[in-house]
CSV table of C-alpha atoms in Angstrom, one decimal:
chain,number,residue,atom,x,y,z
A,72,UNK,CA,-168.8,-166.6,-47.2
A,73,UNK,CA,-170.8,-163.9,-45.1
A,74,UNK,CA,-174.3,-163.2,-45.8
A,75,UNK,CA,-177.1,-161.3,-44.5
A,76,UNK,CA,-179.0,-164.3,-43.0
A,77,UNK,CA,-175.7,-165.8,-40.7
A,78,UNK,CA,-175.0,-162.0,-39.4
A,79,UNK,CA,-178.3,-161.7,-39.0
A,80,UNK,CA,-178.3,-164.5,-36.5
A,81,UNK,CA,-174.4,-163.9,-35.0
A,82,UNK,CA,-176.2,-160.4,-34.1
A,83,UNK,CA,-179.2,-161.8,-32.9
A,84,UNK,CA,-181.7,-159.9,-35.1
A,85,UNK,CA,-185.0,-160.5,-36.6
A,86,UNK,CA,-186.3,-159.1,-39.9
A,87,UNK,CA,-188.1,-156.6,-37.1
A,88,UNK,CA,-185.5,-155.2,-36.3
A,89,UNK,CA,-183.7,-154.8,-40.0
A,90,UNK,CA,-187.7,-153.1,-40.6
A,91,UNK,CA,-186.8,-151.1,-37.9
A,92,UNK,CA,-183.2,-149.5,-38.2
A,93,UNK,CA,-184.1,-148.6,-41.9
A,94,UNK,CA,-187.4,-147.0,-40.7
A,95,UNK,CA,-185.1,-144.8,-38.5
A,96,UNK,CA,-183.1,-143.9,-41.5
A,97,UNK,CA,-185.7,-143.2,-44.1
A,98,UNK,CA,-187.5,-141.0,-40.8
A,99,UNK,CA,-184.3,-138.7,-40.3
A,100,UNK,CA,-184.2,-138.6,-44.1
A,101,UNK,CA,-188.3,-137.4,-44.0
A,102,UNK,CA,-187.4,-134.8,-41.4
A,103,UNK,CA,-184.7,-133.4,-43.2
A,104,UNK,CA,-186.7,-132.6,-46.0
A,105,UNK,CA,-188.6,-130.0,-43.3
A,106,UNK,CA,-187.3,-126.9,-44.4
A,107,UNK,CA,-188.1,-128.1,-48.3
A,108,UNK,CA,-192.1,-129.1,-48.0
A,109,UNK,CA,-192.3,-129.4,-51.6
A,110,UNK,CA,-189.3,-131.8,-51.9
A,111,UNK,CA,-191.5,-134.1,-49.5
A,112,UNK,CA,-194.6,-133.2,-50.8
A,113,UNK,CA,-193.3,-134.5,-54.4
A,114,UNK,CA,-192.0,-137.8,-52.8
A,115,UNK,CA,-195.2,-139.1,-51.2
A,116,UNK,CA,-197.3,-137.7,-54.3
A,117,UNK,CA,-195.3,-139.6,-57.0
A,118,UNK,CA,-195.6,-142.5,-55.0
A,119,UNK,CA,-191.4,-143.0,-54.6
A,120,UNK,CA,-191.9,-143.0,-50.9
A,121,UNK,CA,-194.5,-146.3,-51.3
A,122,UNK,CA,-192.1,-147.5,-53.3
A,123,UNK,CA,-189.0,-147.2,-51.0
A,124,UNK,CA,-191.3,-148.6,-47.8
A,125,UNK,CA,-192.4,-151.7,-50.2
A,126,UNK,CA,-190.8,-155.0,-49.1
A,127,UNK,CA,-187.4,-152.4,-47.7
A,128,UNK,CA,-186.0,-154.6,-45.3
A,129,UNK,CA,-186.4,-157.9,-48.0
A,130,UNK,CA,-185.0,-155.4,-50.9
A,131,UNK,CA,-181.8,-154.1,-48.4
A,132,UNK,CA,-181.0,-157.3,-47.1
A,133,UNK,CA,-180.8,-158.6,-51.2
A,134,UNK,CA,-178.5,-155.3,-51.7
A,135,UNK,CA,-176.0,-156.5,-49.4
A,136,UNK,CA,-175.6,-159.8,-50.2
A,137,UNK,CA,-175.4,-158.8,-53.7
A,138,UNK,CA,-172.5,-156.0,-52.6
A,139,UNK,CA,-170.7,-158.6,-50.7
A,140,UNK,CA,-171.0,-161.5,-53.7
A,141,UNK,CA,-169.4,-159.1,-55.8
A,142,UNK,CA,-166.9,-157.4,-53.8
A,143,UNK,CA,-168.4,-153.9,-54.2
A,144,UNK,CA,-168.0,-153.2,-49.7
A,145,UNK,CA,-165.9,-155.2,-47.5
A,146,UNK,CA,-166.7,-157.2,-44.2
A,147,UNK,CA,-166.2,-154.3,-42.1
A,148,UNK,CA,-168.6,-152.0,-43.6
A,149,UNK,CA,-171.4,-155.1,-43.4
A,150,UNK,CA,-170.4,-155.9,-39.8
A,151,UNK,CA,-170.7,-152.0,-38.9
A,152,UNK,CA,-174.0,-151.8,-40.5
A,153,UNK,CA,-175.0,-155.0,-38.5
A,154,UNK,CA,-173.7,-153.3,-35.0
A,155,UNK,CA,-175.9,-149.7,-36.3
A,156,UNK,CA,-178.5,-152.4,-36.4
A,157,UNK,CA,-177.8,-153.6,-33.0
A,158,UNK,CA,-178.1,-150.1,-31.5
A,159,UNK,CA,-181.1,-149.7,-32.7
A,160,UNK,CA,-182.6,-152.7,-31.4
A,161,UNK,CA,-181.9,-152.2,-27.9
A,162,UNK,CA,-183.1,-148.5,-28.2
A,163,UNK,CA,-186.1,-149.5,-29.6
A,164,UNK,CA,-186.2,-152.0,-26.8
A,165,UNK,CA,-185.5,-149.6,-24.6
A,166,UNK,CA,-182.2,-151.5,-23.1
């Protein structure tokens, strides 16, 4: 059975670079709040933004596993989200 660990190394990936794909994410989801100030205002106040940056890669990786243990996405969906994380690696890296 597929888990996050043996994609992790069939896509060559570090915990980095799972850090750094979901720092993309929670960023365009930050920027989207621009228009609503109070919205992001409210979510760094109540502390559910320190919450969502505390241990995220550790806490997404878990989620998959736990989604693929129990049937809940398929393969395809893990392996695309391993390819998104890909991308962002070599933009990061600038390659």
């Amino acid at each position: 059975m597929l888990n996050s660990e043996k994609l992790m190394k069939e896509y060559d990936l570090e915990i980095d670079d799972v850090r750094w794909y979901l720092s993309v994410q929670l960023a365009e989801d930050l920027l989207s709040l621009y228009e609503e100030p109070r919205k992001l205002i409210h979510r760094i106040w109540d502390k559910s933004l320190e919450d969502e940056l505390y241990n995220m890669e550790e806490r997404y990786l878990e989620g998959l596993d736990e989604a693929m243990e129990q049937g809940s996405t398929d393969e395809v969906k893990i392996r695309q989200i391993f390819t998104e994380m890909k991308a962002a690696k070599r933009r990061r890296k600038g390659r």
